[in-house]
Short mmCIF file of C-alpha atoms in Angstrom, two decimals:
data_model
loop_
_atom_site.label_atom_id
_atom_site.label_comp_id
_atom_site.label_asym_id
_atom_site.label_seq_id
_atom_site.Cartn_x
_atom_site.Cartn_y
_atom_site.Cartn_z
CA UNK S 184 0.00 0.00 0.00
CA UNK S 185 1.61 3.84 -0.78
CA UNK S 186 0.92 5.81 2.25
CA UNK S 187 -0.07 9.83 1.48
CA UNK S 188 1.04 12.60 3.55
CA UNK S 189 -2.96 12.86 3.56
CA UNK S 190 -3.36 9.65 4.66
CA UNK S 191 -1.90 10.50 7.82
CA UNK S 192 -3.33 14.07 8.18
CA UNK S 193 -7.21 13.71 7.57
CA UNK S 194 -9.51 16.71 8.76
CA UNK S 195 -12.56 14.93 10.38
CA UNK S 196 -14.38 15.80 13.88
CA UNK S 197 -13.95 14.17 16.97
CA UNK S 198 -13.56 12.58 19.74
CA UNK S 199 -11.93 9.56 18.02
CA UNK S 200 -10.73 8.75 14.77
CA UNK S 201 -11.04 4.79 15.17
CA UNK S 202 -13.95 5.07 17.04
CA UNK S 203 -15.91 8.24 14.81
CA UNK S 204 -14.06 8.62 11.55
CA UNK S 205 -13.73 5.69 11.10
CA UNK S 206 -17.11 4.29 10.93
CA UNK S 207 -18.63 7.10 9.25
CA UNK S 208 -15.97 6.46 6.61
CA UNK S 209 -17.18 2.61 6.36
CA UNK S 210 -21.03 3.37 6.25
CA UNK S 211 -20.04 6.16 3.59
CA UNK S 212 -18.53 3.58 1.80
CA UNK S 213 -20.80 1.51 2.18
CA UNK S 214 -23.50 3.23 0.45
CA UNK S 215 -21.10 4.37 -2.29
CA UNK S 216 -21.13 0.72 -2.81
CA UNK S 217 -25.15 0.18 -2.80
CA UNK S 218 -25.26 2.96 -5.70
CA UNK S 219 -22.56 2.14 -7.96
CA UNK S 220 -24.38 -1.45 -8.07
CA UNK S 221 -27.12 -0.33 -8.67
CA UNK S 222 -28.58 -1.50 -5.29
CA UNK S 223 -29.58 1.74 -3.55
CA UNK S 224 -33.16 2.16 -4.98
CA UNK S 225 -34.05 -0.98 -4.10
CA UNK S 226 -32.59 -0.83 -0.43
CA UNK S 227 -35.31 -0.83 1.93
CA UNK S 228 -33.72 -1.27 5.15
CA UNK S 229 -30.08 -1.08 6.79
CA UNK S 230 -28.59 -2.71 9.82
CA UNK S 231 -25.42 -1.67 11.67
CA UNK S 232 -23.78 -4.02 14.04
CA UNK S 233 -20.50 -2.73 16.00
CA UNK S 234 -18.29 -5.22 17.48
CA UNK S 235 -15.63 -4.95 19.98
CA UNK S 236 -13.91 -2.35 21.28
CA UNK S 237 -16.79 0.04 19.02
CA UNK S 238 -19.58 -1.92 20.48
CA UNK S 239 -18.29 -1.53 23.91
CA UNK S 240 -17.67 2.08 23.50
CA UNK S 241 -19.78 3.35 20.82
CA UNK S 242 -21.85 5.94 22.74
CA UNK S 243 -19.12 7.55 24.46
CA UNK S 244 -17.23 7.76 21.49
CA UNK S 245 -19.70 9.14 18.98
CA UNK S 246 -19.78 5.82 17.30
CA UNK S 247 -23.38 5.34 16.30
CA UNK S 248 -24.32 9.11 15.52
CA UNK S 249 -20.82 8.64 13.37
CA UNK S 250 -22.59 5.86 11.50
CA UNK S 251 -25.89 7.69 10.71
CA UNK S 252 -23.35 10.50 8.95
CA UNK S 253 -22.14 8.39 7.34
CA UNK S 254 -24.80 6.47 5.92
CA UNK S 255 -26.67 9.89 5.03
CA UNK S 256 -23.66 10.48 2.47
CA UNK S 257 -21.43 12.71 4.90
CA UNK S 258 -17.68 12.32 4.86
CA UNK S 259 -15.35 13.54 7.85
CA UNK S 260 -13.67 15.83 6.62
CA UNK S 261 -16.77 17.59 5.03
CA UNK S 262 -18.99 17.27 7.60
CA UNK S 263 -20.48 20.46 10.20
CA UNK S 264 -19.99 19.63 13.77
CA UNK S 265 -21.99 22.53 14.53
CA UNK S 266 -24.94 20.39 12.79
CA UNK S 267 -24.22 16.84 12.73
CA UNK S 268 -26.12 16.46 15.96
CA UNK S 269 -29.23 18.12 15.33
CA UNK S 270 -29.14 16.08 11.96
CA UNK S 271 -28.79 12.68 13.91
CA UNK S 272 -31.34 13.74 16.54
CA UNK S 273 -33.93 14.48 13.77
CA UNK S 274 -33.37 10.98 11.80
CA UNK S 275 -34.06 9.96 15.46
CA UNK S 276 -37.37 11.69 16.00
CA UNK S 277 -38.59 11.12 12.74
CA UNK S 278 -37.52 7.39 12.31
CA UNK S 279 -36.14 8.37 8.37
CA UNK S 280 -33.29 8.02 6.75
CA UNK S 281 -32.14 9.26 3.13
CA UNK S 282 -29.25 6.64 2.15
CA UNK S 283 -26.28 8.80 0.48
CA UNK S 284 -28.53 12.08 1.12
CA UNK S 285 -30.99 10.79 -1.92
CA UNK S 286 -33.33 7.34 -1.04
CA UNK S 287 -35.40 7.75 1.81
CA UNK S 288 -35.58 4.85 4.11
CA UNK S 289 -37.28 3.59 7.91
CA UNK S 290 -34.40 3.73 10.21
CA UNK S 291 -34.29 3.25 13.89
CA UNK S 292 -31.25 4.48 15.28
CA UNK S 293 -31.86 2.65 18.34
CA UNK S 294 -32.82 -0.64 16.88
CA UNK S 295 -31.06 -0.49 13.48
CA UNK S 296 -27.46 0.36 14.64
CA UNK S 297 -26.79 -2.47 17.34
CA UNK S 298 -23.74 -2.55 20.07
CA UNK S 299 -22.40 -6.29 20.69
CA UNK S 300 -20.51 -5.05 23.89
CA UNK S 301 -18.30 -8.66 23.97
CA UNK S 302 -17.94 -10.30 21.01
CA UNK S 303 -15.81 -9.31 18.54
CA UNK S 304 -14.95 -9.88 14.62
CA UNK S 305 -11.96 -11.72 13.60
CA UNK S 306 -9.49 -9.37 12.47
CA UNK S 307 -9.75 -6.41 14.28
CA UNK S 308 -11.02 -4.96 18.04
CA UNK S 309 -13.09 -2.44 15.79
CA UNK S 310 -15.11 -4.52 13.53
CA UNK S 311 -18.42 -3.52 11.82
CA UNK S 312 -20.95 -5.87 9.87
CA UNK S 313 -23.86 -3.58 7.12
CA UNK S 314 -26.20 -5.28 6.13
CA UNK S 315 -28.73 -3.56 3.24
CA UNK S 316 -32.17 -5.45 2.70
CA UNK S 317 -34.60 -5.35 -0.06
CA UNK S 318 -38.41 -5.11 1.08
CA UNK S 319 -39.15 -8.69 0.53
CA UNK S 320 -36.13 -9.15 3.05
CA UNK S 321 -33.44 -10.39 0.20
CA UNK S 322 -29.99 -9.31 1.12
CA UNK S 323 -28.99 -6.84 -1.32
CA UNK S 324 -25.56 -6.50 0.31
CA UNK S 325 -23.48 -7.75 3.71
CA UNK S 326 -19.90 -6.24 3.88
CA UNK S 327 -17.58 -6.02 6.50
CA UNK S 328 -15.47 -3.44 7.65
CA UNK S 329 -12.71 -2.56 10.10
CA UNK S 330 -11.64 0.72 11.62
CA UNK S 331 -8.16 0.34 12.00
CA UNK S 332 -6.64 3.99 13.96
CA UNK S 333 -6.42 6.93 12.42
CA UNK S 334 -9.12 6.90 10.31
CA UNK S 335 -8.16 3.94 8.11
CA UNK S 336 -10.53 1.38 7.23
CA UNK S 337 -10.12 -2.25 6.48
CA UNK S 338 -12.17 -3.72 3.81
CA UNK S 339 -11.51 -7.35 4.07
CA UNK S 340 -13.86 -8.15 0.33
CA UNK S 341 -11.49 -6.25 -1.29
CA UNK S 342 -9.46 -8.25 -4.50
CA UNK S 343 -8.12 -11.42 -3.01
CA UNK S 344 -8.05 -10.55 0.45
CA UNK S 345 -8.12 -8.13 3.80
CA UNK S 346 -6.86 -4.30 2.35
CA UNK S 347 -6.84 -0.63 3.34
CA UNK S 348 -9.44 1.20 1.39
CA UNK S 349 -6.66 2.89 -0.60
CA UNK S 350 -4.84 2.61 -3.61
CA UNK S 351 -0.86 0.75 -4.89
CA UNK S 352 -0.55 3.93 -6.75
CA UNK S 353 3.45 3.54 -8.34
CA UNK S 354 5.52 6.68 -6.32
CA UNK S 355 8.89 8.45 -7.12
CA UNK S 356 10.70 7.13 -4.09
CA UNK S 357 8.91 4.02 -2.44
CA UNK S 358 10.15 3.07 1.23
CA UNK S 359 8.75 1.33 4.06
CA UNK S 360 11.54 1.71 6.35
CA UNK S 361 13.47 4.35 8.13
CA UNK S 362 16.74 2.96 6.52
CA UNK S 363 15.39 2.73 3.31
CA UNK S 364 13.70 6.69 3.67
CA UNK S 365 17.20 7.92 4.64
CA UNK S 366 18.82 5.82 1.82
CA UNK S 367 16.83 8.02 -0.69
CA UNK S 368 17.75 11.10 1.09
CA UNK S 369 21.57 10.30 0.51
CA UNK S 370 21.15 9.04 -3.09
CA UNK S 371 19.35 11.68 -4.18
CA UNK S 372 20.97 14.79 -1.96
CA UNK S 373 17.29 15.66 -0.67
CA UNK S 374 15.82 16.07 2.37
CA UNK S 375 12.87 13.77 3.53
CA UNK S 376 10.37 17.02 3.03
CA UNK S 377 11.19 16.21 -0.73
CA UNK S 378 11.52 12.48 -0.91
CA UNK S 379 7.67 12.49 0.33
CA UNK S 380 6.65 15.36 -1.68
CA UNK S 381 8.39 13.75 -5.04
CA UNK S 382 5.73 10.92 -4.15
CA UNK S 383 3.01 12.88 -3.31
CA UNK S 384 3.34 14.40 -7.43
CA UNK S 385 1.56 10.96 -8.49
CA UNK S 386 -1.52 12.09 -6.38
CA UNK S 387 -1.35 15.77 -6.83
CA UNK S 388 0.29 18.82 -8.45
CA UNK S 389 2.83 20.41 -6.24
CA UNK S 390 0.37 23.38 -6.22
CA UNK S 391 -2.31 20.99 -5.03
CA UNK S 392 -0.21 19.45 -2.66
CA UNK S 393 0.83 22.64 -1.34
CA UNK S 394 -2.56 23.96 -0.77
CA UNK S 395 -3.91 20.76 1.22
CA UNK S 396 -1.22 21.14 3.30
CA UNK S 397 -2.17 24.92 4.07
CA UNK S 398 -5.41 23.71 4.74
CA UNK S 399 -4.57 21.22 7.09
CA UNK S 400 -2.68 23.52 9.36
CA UNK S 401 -5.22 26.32 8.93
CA UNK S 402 -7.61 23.60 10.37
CA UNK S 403 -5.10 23.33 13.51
CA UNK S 404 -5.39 26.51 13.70
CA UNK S 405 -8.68 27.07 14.26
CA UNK S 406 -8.69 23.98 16.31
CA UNK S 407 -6.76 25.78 18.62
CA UNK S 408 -7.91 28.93 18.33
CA UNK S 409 -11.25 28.03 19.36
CA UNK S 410 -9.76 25.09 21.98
CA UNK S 411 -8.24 28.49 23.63
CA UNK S 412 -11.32 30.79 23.86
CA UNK S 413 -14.15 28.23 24.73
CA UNK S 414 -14.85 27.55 28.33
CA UNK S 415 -17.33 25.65 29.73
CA UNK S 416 -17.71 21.92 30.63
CA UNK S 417 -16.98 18.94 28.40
CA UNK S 418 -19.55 16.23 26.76
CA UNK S 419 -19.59 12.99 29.11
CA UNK S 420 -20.59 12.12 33.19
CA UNK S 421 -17.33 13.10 34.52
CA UNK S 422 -18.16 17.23 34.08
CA UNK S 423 -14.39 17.40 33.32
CA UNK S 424 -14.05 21.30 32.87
CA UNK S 425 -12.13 22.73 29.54
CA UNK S 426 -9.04 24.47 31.01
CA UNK S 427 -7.07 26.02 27.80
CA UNK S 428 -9.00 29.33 28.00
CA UNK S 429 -7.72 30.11 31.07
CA UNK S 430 -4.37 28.63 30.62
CA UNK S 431 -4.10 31.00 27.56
CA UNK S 432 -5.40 33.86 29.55
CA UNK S 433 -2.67 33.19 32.02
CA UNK S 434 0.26 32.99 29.56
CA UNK S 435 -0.97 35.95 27.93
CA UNK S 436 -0.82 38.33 31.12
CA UNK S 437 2.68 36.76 32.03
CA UNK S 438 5.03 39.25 32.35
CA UNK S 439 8.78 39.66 32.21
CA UNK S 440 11.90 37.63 29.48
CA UNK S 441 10.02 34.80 28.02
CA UNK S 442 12.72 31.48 28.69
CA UNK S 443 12.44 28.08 27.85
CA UNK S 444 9.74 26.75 30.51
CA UNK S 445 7.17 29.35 29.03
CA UNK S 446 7.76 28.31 25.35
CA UNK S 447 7.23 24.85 26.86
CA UNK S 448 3.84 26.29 28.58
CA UNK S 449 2.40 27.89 25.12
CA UNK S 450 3.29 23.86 23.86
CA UNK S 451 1.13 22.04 26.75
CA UNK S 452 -1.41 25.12 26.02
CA UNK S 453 -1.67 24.05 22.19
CA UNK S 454 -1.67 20.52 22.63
CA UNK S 455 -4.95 20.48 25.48
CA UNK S 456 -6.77 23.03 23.20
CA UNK S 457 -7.08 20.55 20.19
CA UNK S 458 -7.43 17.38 22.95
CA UNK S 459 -10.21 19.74 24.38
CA UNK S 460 -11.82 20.25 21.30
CA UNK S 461 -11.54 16.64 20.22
CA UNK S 462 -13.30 15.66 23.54
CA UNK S 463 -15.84 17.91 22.66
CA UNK S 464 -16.55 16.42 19.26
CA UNK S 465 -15.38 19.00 17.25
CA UNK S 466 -12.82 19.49 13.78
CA UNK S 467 -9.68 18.01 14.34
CA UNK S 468 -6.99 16.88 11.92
CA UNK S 469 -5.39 13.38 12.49
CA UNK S 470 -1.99 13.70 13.68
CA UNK S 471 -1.95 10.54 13.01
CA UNK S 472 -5.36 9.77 15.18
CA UNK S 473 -7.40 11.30 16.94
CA UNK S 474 -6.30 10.71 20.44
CA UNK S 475 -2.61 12.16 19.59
CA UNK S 476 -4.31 15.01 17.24
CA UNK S 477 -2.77 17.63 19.81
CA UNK S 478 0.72 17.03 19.51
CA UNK S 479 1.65 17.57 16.01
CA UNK S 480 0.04 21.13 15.73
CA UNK S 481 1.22 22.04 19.27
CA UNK S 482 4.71 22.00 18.18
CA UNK S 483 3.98 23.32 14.49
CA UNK S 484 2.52 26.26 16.42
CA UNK S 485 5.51 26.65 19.17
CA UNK S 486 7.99 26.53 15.53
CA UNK S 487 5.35 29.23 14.15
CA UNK S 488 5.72 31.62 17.27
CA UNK S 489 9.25 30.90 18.41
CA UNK S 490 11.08 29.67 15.86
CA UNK S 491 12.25 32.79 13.73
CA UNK S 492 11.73 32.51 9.97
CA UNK S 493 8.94 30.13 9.71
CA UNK S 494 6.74 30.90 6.94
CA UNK S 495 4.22 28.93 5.13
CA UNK S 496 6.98 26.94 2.95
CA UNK S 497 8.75 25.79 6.28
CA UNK S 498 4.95 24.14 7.15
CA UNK S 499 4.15 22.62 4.10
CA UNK S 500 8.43 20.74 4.89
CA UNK S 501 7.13 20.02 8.14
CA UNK S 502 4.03 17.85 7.38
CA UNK S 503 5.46 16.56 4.57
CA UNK S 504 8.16 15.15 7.23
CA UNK S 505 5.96 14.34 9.41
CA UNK S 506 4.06 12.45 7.49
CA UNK S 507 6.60 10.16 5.93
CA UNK S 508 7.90 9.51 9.58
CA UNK S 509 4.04 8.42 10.57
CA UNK S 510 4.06 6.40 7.29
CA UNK S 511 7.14 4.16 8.38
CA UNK S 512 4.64 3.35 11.99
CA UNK S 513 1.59 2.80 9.40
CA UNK S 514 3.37 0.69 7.29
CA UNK S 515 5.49 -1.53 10.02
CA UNK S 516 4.01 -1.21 13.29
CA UNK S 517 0.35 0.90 14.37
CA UNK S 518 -0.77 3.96 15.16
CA UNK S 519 -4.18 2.13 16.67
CA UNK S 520 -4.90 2.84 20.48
CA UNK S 521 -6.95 -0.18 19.95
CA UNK S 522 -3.71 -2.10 19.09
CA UNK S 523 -0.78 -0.99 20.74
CA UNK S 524 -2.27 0.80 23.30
CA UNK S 525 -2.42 5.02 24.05
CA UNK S 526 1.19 5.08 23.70
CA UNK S 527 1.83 3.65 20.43
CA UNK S 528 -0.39 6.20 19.21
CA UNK S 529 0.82 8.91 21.15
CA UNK S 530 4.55 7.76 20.33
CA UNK S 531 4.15 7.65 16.55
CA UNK S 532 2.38 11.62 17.03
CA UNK S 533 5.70 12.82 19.20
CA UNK S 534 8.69 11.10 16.50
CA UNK S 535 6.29 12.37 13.14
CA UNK S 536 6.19 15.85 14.95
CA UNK S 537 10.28 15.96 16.30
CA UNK S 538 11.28 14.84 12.42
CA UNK S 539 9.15 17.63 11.27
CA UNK S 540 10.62 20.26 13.95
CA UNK S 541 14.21 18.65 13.00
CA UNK S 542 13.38 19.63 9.14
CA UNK S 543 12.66 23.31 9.71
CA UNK S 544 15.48 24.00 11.95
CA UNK S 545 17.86 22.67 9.03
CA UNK S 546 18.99 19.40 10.93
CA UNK S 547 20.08 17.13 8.52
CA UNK S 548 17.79 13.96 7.81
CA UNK S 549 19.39 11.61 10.13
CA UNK S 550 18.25 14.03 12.81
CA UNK S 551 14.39 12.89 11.98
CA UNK S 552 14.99 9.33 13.38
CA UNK S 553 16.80 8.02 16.32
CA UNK S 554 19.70 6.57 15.99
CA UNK S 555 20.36 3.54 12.90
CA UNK S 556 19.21 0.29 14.34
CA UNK S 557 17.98 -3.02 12.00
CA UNK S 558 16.78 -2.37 8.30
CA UNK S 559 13.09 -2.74 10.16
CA UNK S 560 13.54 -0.04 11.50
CA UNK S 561 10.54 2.31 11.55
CA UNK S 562 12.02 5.86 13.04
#
C-alpha cells in the first residue's frame, strides 16, 4: 500500500478517529457501494452491528451518531460539527433516513445500529458488519469493515483478500523503512520534506499538494484557536471542565523575558486546546489519530511563534516530514490505540512531529529518526 502525507493528516471531527471517523468512513462507503451497483433504490432497510472495542464504546465515542453521517452520504472531513447532531437527533425523532442524502428509508437508530458489547470480529477490536435489505427481506448487500486507527478502514472483500481502502498507486521514491527513507535522502541529496513530496506528485500537483497542506494547518489553527477561547464543561458524566482558556489567559498576562519553561507552557497550552476540542466532538486533523491530534500542531505552532523565519513553505516541509515519519509506523508497526495501546499512538504523534521540527530547523535527515538500528527499522 503507498501511504499519502494525507493519509496521515485527515480533517474529520472528533472525539476519536477509530472510534468516529472511522465508521462514518465505512457506512459512507458503504453506500457508495449500494449505488454504484445499482442497489440503492431498491434498499429498503439497513442494519449496523458494531463489534468490539466500538460496540463496547460506541456511545461515548460518537460511534453510532458517526454511522448515521455516514450512511446519510457525509464524509469527515466535510462534515459540520456545529450540525451533525441536530441532523442525527432528527433521523431519530422522525424514524427516516435518506441513504447517500438521496433514497429515503425507515431507520431506527436505536434498533437499526446495534452494540455487541463482547464479542468481537476476527481481524480487528473495531469490527463492523452492514447489512442492506430489499423489502421482501433479500440481502442486497453484507460487507464487513474494520476501523483500523487513524481513520483507516479495512475492507476485508477487497481483490483477493483483507486491504486498506486505498490505492498501490506507483511513487517516485517508495520506502517502508526508516533505513530505506534515509537511503533516498543520501542518493538523491534531498531532504525527507522532498523524498515524500516527489511521491506525493503521483496524487497531486505540487500546487495541489501545497494547498492541502495549508489547509490542514489552517484547520489546527482554528482547532486551537477556538480550543483556547471556549470555556465551559466537556460532553460525558465526569463534568471534566475545559481548562485552555484560562491557561491561555494566564500565559498571555505573564510578564517579564520569556525562557524556555514558558515556550514549553504555550506547547502544553496548544496541545490540550485541540485534545479539548476533540473531547468535545469538534474538527480536528489526524496527527496521526485522533487521540494524539494535539501534539503535532502544538509543536507546528511553538515553531510558528518561536522559531524565527517560519513561513508557510517551512509548514508545508514540516508535514510533509511528518508524514513520511508516521508512514514508516503505518506501514510496520500501528498507530491504533486499539492495538498498541495510548502510547503507540501517542509515540508515533511525538517522532512524526520531532522529524518535522528537525526539518525546519535545518537538521540534517538523520536528525528525523533516532539513531540507525535493523533495516526494520521504523524511526
Amino acid at each position: 500500500m503507498t501511504i499519502s502525507v494525507f493519509d496521515m493528516f485527515k480533517v474529520g471531527i472528533g472525539p476519536s478517529s477509530s472510534h468516529t471517523v472511522g465508521p462514518m468512513r465505512a457506512a459512507h462507503l458503504f453506500v457508495g457501494r449500494l449505488a454504484a451497483s445499482g442497489l440503492l433504490a431498491r434498499t429498503a432497510s439497513v442494519r449496523v452491528e458494531l463489534f468490539g472495542s466500538l460496540g463496547a464504546t460506541g456511545h461515548g465515542h460518537g460511534s453510532v451518531p458517526a454511522v448515521v453521517l455516514g450512511l446519510a452520504g457525509h464524509e469527515p472531513h466535510l462534515v459540520d460539527p456545529v450540525w451533525a447532531g441536530p441532523l442525527v437527533d432528527a433521523v431519530r425523532a422522525d424514524g427516516r433516513l435518506r441513504l447517500g442524502g438521496s433514497h429515503e428509508i425507515a431507520f431506527a437508530v436505536d434498533d437499526d445500529v446495534v452494540l455487541h458489547r463482547n464479542r468481537s470480529l476476527d481481524l480487528h477490536p473495531n469490527g463492523m458488519l452492514l447489512h442492506a435489505r430489499a423489502a421482501d427481506g433479500t440481502v442486497l448487500e453484507r460487507r464487513e469493515y474494520y476501523s483500523v486507527g487513524g481513520g483507516f478502514v479495512l475492507d476485508p472483500g477487497t481483490a483477493d483478500g483483507p486491504a486498506l481502502v486505498e490505492d498501490d498507486t506507483p511513487v517516485a521514491h517508495p520506502f517502508t523503512t526508516g533505513d530505506e527513507l534515509l537511503g533516498l535522502t543520501r542518493t538523491h541529496g534531498l531532504p525527507i520534506s522532498q523524498v515524500m513530496l516527489a511521491n506525493e506528485l503521483s496524487w497531486r500537483t505540487e500546487a495541489q499538494v501545497r494547498a492541502e497542506l495549508l489547509h490542514i494547518w489552517s484547520v489546527m489553527q482554528e482547532c486551537v484557536e477556538r480550543g483556547t477561547t471556549t470555556g465551559g464543561v466537556l460532553p460525558g458524566g465526569l463534568r471534566v471542565r475545559r481548562r485552555a482558556a484560562a491557561l491561555r489567559a494566564h500565559l498571555e498576562a505573564a510578564t517579564g523575558e520569556p525562557d524556555a519553561l514558558h515556550a514549553m507552557e504555550w506547547v502544553t497550552l496548544y496541545a490540550l486546546a485541540v485534545n479539548e476540542e476533540n473531547a468535545a466532538g469538534g474538527r480536528v486533523v489526524t496527527a496521526p489519530t485522533n487521540g494524539a491530534a494535539g501534539i503535532v500542531p502544538a509543536v507546528l505552532h511553538y515553531a510558528a511563534r518561536f522559531v524565527p523565519g517560519v513561513d508557510d513553505d517551512a509548514v508545508v516541509r514540516f508535514l510533509l516530514t511528518a508524514g513520511a515519519v508516521g508512514a514508516l509506523f503505518k506501514e510496520n508497526a500501528s498507530i491504533s490505540g486499539a492495538e498498541v495501546g495510548c502510547q503507540g499512538e501517542v509515540g508515533s504523534a511525538c517522532a512524526m512531529a520531532a522529524a518535522g521540527l528537525a526539518e525546519i530547523i535545518g537538521a540534517p535527515p538523520r536528525r528525523s529518526r533516532t539513531p540507525p538500528r535493523s533495516a526494520s527499522s521504523t524511526t
